mmCIF file with all atom_site columns, C-alpha atoms and ligand atoms in Angstrom:
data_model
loop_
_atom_site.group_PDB
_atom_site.id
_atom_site.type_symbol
_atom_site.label_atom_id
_atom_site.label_alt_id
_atom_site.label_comp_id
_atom_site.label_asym_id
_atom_site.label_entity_id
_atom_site.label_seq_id
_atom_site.pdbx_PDB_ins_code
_atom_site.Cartn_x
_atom_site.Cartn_y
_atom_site.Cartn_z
_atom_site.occupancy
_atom_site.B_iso_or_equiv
_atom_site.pdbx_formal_charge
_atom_site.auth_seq_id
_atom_site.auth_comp_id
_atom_site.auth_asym_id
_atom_site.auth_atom_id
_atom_site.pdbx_PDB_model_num
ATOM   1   C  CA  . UNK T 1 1   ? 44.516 8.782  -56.222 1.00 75.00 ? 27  UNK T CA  1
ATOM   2   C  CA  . UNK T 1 2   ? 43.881 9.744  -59.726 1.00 88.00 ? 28  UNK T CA  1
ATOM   3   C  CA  . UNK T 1 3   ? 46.431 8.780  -61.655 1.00 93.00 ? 29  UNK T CA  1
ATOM   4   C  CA  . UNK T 1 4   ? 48.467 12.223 -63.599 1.00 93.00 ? 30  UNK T CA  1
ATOM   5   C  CA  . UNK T 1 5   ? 47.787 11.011 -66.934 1.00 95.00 ? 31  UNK T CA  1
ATOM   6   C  CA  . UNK T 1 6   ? 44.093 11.547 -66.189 1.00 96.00 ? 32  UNK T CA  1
ATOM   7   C  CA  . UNK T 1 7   ? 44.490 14.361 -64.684 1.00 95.00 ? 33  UNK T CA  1
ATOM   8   C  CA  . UNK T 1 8   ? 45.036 16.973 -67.738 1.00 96.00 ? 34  UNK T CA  1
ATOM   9   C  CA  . UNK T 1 9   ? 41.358 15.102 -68.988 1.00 97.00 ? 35  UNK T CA  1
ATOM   10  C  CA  . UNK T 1 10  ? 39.431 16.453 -66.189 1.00 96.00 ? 36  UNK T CA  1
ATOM   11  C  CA  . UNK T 1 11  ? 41.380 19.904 -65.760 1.00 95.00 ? 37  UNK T CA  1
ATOM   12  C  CA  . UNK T 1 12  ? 40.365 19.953 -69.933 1.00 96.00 ? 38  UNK T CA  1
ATOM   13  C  CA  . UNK T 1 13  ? 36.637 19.193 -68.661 1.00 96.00 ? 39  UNK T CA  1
ATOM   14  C  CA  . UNK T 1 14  ? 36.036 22.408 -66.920 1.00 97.00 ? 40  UNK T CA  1
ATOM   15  C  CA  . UNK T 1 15  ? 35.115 24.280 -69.377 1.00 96.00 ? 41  UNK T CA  1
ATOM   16  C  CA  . UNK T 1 16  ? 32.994 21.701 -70.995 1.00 96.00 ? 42  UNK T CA  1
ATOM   17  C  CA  . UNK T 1 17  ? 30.747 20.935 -68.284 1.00 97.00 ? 43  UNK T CA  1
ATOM   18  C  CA  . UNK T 1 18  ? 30.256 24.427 -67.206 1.00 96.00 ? 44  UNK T CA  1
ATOM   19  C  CA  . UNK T 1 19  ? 28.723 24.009 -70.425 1.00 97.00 ? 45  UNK T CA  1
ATOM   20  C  CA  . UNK T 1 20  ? 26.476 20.677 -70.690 1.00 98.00 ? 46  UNK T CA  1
ATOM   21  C  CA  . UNK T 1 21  ? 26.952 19.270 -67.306 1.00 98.00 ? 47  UNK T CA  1
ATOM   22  C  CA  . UNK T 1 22  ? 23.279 19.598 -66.867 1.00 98.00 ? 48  UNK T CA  1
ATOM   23  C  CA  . UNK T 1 23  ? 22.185 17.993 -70.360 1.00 98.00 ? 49  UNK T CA  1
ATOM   24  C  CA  . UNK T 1 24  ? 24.945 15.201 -69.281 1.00 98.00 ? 50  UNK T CA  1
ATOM   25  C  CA  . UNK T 1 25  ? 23.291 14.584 -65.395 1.00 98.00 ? 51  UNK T CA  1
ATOM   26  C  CA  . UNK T 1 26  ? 19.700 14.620 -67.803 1.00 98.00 ? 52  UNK T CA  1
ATOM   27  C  CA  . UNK T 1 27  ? 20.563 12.325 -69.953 1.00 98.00 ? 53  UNK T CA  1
ATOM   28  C  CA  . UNK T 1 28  ? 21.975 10.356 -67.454 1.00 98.00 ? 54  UNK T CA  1
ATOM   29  C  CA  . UNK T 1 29  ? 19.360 10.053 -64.537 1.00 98.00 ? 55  UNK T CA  1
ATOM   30  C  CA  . UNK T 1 30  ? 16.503 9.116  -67.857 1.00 98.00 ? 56  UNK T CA  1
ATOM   31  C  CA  . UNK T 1 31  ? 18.810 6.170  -69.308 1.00 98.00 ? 57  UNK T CA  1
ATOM   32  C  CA  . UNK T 1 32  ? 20.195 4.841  -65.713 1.00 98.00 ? 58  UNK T CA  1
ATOM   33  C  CA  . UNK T 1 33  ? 16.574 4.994  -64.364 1.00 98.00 ? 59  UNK T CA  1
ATOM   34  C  CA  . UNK T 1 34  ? 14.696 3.632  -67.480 1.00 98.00 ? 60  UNK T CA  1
ATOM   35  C  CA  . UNK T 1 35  ? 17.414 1.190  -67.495 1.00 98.00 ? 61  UNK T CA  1
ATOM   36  C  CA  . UNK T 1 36  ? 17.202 0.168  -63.843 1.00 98.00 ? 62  UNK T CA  1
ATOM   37  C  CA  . UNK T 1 37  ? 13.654 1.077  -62.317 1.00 97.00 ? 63  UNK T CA  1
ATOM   38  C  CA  . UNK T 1 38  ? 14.248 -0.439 -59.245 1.00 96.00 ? 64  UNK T CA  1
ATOM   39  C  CA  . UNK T 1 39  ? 16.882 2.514  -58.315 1.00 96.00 ? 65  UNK T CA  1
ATOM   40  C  CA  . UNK T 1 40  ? 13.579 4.721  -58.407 1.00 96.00 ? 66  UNK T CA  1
ATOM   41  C  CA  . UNK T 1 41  ? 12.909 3.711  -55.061 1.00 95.00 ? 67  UNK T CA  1
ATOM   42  C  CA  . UNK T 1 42  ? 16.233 5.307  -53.503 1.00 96.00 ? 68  UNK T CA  1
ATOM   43  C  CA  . UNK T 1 43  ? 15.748 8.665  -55.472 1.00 96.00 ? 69  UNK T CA  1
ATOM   44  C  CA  . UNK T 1 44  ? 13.112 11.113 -54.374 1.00 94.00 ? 70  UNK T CA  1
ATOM   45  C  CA  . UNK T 1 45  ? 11.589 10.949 -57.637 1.00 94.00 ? 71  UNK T CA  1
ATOM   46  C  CA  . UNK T 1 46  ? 9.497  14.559 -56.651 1.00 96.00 ? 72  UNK T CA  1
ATOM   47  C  CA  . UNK T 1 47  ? 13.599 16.010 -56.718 1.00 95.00 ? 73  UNK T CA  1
ATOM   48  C  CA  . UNK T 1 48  ? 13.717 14.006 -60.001 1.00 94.00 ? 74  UNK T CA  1
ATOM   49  C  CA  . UNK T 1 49  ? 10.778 15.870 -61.361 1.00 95.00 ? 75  UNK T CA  1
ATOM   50  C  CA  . UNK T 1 50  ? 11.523 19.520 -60.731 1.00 97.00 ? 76  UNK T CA  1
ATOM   51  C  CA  . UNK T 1 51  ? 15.352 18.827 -61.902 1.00 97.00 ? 77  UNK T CA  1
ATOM   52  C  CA  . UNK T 1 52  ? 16.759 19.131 -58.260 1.00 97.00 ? 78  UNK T CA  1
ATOM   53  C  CA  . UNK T 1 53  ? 18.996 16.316 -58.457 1.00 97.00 ? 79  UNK T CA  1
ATOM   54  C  CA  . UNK T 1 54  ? 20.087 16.563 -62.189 1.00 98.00 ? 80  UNK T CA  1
ATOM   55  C  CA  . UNK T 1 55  ? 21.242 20.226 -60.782 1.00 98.00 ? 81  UNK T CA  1
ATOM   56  C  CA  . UNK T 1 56  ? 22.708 18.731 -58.009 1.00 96.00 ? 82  UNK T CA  1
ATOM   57  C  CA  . UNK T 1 57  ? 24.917 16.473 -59.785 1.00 97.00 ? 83  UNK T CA  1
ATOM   58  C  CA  . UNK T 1 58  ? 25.741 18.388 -62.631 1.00 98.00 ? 84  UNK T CA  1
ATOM   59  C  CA  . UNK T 1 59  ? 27.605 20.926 -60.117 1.00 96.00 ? 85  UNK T CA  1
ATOM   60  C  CA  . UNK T 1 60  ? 29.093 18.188 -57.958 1.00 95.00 ? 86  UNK T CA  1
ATOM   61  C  CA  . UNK T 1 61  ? 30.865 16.906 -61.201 1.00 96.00 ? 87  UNK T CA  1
ATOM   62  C  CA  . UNK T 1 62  ? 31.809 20.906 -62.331 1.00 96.00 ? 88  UNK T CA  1
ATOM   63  C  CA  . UNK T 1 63  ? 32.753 21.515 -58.921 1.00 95.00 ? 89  UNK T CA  1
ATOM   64  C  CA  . UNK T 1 64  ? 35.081 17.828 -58.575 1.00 94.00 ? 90  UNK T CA  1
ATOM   65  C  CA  . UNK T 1 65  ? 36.640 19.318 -62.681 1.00 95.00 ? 91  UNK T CA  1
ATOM   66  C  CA  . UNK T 1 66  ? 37.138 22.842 -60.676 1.00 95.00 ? 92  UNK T CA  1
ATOM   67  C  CA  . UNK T 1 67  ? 38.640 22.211 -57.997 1.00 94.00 ? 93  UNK T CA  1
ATOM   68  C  CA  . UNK T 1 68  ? 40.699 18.751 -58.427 1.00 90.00 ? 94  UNK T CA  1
ATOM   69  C  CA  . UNK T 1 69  ? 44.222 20.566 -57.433 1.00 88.00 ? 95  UNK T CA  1
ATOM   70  C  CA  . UNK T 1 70  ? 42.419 21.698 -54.320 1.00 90.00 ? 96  UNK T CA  1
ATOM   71  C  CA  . UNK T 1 71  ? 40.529 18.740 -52.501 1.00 86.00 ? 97  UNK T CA  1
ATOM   72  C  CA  . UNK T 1 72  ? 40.108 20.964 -49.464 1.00 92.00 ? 98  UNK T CA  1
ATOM   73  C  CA  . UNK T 1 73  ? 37.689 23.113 -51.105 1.00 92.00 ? 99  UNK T CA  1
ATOM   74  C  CA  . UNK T 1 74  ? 35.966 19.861 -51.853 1.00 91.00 ? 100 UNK T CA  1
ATOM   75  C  CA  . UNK T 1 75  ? 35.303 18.570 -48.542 1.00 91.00 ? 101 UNK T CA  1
ATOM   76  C  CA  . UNK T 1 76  ? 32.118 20.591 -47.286 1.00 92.00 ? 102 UNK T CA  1
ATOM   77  C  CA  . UNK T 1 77  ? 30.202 19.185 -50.516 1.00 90.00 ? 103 UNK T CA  1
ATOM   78  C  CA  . UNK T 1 78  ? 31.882 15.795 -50.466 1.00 92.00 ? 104 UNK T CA  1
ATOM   79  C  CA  . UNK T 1 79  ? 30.761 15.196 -46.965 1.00 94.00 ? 105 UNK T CA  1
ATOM   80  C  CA  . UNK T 1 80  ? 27.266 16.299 -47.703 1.00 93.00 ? 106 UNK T CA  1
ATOM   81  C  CA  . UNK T 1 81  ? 27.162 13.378 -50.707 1.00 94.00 ? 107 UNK T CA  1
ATOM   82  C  CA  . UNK T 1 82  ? 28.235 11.011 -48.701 1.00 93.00 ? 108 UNK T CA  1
ATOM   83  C  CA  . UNK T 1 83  ? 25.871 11.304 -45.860 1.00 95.00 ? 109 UNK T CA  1
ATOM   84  C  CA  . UNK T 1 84  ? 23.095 11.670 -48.459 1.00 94.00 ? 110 UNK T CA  1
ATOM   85  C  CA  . UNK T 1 85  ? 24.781 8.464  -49.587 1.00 94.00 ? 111 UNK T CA  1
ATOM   86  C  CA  . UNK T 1 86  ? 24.607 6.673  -46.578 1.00 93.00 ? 112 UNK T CA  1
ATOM   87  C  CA  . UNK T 1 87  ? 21.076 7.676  -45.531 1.00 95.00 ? 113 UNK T CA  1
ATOM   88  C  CA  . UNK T 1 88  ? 19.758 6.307  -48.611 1.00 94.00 ? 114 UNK T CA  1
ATOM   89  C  CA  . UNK T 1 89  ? 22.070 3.096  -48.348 1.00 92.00 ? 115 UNK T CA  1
ATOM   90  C  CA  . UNK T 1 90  ? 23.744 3.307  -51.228 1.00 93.00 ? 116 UNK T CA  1
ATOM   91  C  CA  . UNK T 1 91  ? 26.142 -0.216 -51.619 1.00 91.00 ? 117 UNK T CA  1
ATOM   92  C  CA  . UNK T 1 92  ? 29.085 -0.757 -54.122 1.00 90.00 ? 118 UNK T CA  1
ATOM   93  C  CA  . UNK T 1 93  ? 26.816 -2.622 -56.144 1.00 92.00 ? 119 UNK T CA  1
ATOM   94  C  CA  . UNK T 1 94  ? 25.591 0.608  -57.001 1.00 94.00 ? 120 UNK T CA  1
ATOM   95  C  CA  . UNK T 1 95  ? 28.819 2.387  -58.412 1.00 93.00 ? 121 UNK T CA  1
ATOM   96  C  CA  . UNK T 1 96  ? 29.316 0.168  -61.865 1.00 94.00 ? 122 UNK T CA  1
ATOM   97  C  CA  . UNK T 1 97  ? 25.429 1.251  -62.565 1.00 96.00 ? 123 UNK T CA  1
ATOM   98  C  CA  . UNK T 1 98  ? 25.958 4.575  -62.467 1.00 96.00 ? 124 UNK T CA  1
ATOM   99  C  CA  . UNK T 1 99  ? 29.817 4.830  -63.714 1.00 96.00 ? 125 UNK T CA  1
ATOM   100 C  CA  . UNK T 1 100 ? 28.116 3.007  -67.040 1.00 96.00 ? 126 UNK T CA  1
ATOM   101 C  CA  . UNK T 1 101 ? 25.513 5.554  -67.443 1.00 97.00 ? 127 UNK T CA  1
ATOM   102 C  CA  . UNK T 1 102 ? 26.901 8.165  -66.644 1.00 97.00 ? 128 UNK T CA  1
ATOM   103 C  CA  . UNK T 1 103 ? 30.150 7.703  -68.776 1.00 97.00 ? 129 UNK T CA  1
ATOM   104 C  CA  . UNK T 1 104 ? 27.475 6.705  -71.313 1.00 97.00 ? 130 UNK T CA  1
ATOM   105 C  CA  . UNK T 1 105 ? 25.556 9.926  -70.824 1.00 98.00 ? 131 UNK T CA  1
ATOM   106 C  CA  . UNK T 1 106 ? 29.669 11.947 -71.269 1.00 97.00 ? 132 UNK T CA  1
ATOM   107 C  CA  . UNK T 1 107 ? 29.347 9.989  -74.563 1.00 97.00 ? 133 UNK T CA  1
ATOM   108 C  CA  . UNK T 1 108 ? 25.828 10.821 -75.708 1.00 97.00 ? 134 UNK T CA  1
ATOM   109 C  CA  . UNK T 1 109 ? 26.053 14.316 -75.484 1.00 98.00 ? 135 UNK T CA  1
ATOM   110 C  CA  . UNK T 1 110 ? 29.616 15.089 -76.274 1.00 96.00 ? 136 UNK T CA  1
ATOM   111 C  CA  . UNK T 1 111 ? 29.718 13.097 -79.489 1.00 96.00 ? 137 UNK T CA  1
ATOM   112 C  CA  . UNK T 1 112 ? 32.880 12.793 -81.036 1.00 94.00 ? 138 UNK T CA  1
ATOM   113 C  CA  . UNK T 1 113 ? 34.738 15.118 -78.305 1.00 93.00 ? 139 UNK T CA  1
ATOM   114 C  CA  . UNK T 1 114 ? 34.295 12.548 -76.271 1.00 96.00 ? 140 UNK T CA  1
ATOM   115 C  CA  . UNK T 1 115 ? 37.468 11.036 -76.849 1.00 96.00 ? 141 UNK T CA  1
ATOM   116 C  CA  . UNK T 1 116 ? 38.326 7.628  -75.003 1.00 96.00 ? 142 UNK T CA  1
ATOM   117 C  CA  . UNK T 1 117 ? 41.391 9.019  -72.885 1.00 96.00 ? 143 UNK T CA  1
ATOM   118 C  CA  . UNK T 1 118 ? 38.187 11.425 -72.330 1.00 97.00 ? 144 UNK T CA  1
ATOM   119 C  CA  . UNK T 1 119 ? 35.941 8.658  -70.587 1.00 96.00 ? 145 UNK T CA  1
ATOM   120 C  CA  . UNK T 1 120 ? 38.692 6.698  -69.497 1.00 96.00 ? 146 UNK T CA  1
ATOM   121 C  CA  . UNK T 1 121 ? 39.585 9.594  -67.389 1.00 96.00 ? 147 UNK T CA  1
ATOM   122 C  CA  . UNK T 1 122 ? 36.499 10.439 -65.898 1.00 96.00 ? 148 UNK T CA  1
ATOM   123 C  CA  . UNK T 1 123 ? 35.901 6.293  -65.461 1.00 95.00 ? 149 UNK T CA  1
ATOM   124 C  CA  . UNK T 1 124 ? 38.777 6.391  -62.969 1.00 94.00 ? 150 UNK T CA  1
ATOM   125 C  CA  . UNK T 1 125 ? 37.637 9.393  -61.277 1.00 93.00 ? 151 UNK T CA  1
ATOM   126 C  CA  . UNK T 1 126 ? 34.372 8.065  -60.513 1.00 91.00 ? 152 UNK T CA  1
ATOM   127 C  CA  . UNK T 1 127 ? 36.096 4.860  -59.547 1.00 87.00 ? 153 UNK T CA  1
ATOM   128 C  CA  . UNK T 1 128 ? 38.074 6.083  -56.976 1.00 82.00 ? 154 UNK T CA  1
ATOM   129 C  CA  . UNK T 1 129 ? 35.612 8.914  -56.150 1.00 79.00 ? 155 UNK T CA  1
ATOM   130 C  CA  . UNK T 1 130 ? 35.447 10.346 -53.278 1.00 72.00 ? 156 UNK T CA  1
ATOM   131 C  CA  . UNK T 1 131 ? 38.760 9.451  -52.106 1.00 71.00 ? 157 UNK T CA  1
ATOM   132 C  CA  . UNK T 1 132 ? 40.913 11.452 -55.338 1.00 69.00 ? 158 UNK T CA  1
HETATM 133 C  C1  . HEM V 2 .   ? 30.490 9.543  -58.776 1.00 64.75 ? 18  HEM V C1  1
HETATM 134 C  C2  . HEM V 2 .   ? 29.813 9.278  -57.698 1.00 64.75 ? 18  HEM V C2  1
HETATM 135 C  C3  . HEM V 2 .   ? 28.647 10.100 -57.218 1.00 64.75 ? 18  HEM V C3  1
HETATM 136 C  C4  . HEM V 2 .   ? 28.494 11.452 -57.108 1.00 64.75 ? 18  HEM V C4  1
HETATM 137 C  C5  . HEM V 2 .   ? 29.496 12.549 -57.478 1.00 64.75 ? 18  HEM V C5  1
HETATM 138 C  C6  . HEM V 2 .   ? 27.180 11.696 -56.554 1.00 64.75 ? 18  HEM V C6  1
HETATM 139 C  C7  . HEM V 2 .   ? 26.636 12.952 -56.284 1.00 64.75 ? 18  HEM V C7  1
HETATM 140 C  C8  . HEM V 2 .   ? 25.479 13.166 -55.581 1.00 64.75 ? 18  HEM V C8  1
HETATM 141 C  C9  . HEM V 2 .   ? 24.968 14.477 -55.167 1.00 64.75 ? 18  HEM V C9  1
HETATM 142 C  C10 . HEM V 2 .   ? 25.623 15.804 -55.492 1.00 64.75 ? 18  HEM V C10 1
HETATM 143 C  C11 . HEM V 2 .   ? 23.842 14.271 -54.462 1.00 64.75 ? 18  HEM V C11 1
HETATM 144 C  C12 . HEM V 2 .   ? 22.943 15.345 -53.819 1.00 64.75 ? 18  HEM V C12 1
HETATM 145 C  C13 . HEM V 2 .   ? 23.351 15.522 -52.375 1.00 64.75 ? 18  HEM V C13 1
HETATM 146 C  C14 . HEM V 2 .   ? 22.534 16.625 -51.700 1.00 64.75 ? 18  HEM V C14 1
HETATM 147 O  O1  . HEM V 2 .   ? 21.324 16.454 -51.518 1.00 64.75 ? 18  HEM V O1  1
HETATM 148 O  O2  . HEM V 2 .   ? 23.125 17.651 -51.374 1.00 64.75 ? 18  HEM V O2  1
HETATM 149 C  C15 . HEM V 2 .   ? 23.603 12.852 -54.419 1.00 64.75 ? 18  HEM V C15 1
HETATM 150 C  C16 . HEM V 2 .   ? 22.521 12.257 -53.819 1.00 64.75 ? 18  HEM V C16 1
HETATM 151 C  C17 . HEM V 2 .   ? 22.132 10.962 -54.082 1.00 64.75 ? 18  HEM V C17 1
HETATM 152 N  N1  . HEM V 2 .   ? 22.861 10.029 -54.772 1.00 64.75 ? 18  HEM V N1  1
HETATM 153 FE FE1 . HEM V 2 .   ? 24.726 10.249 -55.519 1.00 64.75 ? 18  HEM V FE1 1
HETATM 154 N  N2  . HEM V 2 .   ? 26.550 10.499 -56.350 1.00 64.75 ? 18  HEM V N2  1
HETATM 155 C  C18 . HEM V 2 .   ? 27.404 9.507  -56.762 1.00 64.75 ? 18  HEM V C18 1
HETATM 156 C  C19 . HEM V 2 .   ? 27.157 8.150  -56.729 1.00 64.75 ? 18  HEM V C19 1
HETATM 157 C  C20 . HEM V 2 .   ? 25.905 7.606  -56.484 1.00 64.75 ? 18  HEM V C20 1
HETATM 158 C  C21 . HEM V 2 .   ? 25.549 6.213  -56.658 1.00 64.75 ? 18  HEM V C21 1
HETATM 159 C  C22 . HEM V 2 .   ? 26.500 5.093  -57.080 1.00 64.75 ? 18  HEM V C22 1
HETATM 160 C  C23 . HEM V 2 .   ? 24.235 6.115  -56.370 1.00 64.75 ? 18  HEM V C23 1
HETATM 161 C  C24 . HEM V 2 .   ? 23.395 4.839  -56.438 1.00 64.75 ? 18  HEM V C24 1
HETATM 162 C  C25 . HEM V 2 .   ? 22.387 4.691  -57.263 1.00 64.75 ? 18  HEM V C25 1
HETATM 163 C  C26 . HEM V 2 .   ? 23.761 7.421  -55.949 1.00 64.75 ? 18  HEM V C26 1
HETATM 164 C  C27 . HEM V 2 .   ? 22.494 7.709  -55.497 1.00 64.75 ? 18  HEM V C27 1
HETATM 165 C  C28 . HEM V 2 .   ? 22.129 8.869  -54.857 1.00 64.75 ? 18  HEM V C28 1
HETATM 166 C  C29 . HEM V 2 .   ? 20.854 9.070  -54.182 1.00 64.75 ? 18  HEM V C29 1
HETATM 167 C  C30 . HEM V 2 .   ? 19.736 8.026  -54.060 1.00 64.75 ? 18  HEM V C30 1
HETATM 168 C  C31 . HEM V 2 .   ? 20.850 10.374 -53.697 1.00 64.75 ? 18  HEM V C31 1
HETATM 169 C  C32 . HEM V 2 .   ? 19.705 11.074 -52.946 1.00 64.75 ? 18  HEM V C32 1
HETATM 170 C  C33 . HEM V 2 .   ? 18.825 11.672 -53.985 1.00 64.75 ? 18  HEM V C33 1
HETATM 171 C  C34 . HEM V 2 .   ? 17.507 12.220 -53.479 1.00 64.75 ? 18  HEM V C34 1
HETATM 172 O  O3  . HEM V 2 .   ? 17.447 12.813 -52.400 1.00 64.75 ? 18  HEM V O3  1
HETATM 173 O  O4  . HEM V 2 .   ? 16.557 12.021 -54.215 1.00 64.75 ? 18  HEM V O4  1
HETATM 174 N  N3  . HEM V 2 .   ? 24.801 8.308  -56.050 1.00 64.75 ? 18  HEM V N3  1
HETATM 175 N  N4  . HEM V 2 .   ? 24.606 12.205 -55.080 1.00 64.75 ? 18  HEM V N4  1
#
């Protein structure tokens, strides 16, 4: 469950990544894969290429920001991740990798309005993602 004082973080985050969620899921799949290589081999790098998956992402998290009083609206997408998820075998080895990057990526292209309650907000909701 996200806790409520992160909660007015990501409700303040809608309007910002309806803005530069896709420059943040950019910047995020070049560090975390430059950083970590061997995750190339779980991505289809061809989805990679033509931007699928940076698309993909960037309106998972606008859609998770939209819609966090209404989980139920949530659940069609959410069940489609997962499954992705699990097909690819994704382990929880693999959720620190990409919480760093992409609270890293928040950082990079936010600047200074990327305020620490800021990441530490989004840091718990990919923490306890998909589950709040
Ligand atoms: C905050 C947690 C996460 C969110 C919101 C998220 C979101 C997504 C979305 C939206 C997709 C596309 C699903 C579709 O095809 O419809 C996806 C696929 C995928 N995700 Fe995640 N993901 C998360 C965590 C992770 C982690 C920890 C990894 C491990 C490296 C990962 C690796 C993948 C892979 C390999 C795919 C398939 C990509 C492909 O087909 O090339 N994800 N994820």
């Amino acid at each position: 469950m996200l806790s409520a004082s992160a909660r007015p973080y990501i409700d303040a985050s809608v309007p910002v990544l309806r803005e530069h969620s896709l420059d943040i899921t950019k910047v995020f799949y070049a560090n975390m894969l430059g950083a970590h290589p061997e995750l190339k081999n779980l991505f289809n790098m061809g989805n990679q290429a033509s931007g699928v998956q940076q698309q993909s992402l960037a309106s998972a998290l606008f859609a998770y920001a939209a819609n966090i009083a209404n989980p139920a609206a949530l659940a069609p997408v959410v069940t489609r991740i997962v499954h992705k998820h699990a097909a690819v075998g994704l382990t929880a080895a693999h959720y620190p990798i990409v919480a760093e990057h992409l609270l890293g990526a928040i950082k990079q292209v936010l600047g200074d309005a990327a305020s620490d309650d800021l990441l530490s907000a989004w840091g718990e909701a990919i923490g306890c993602w998909p589950t709040c």
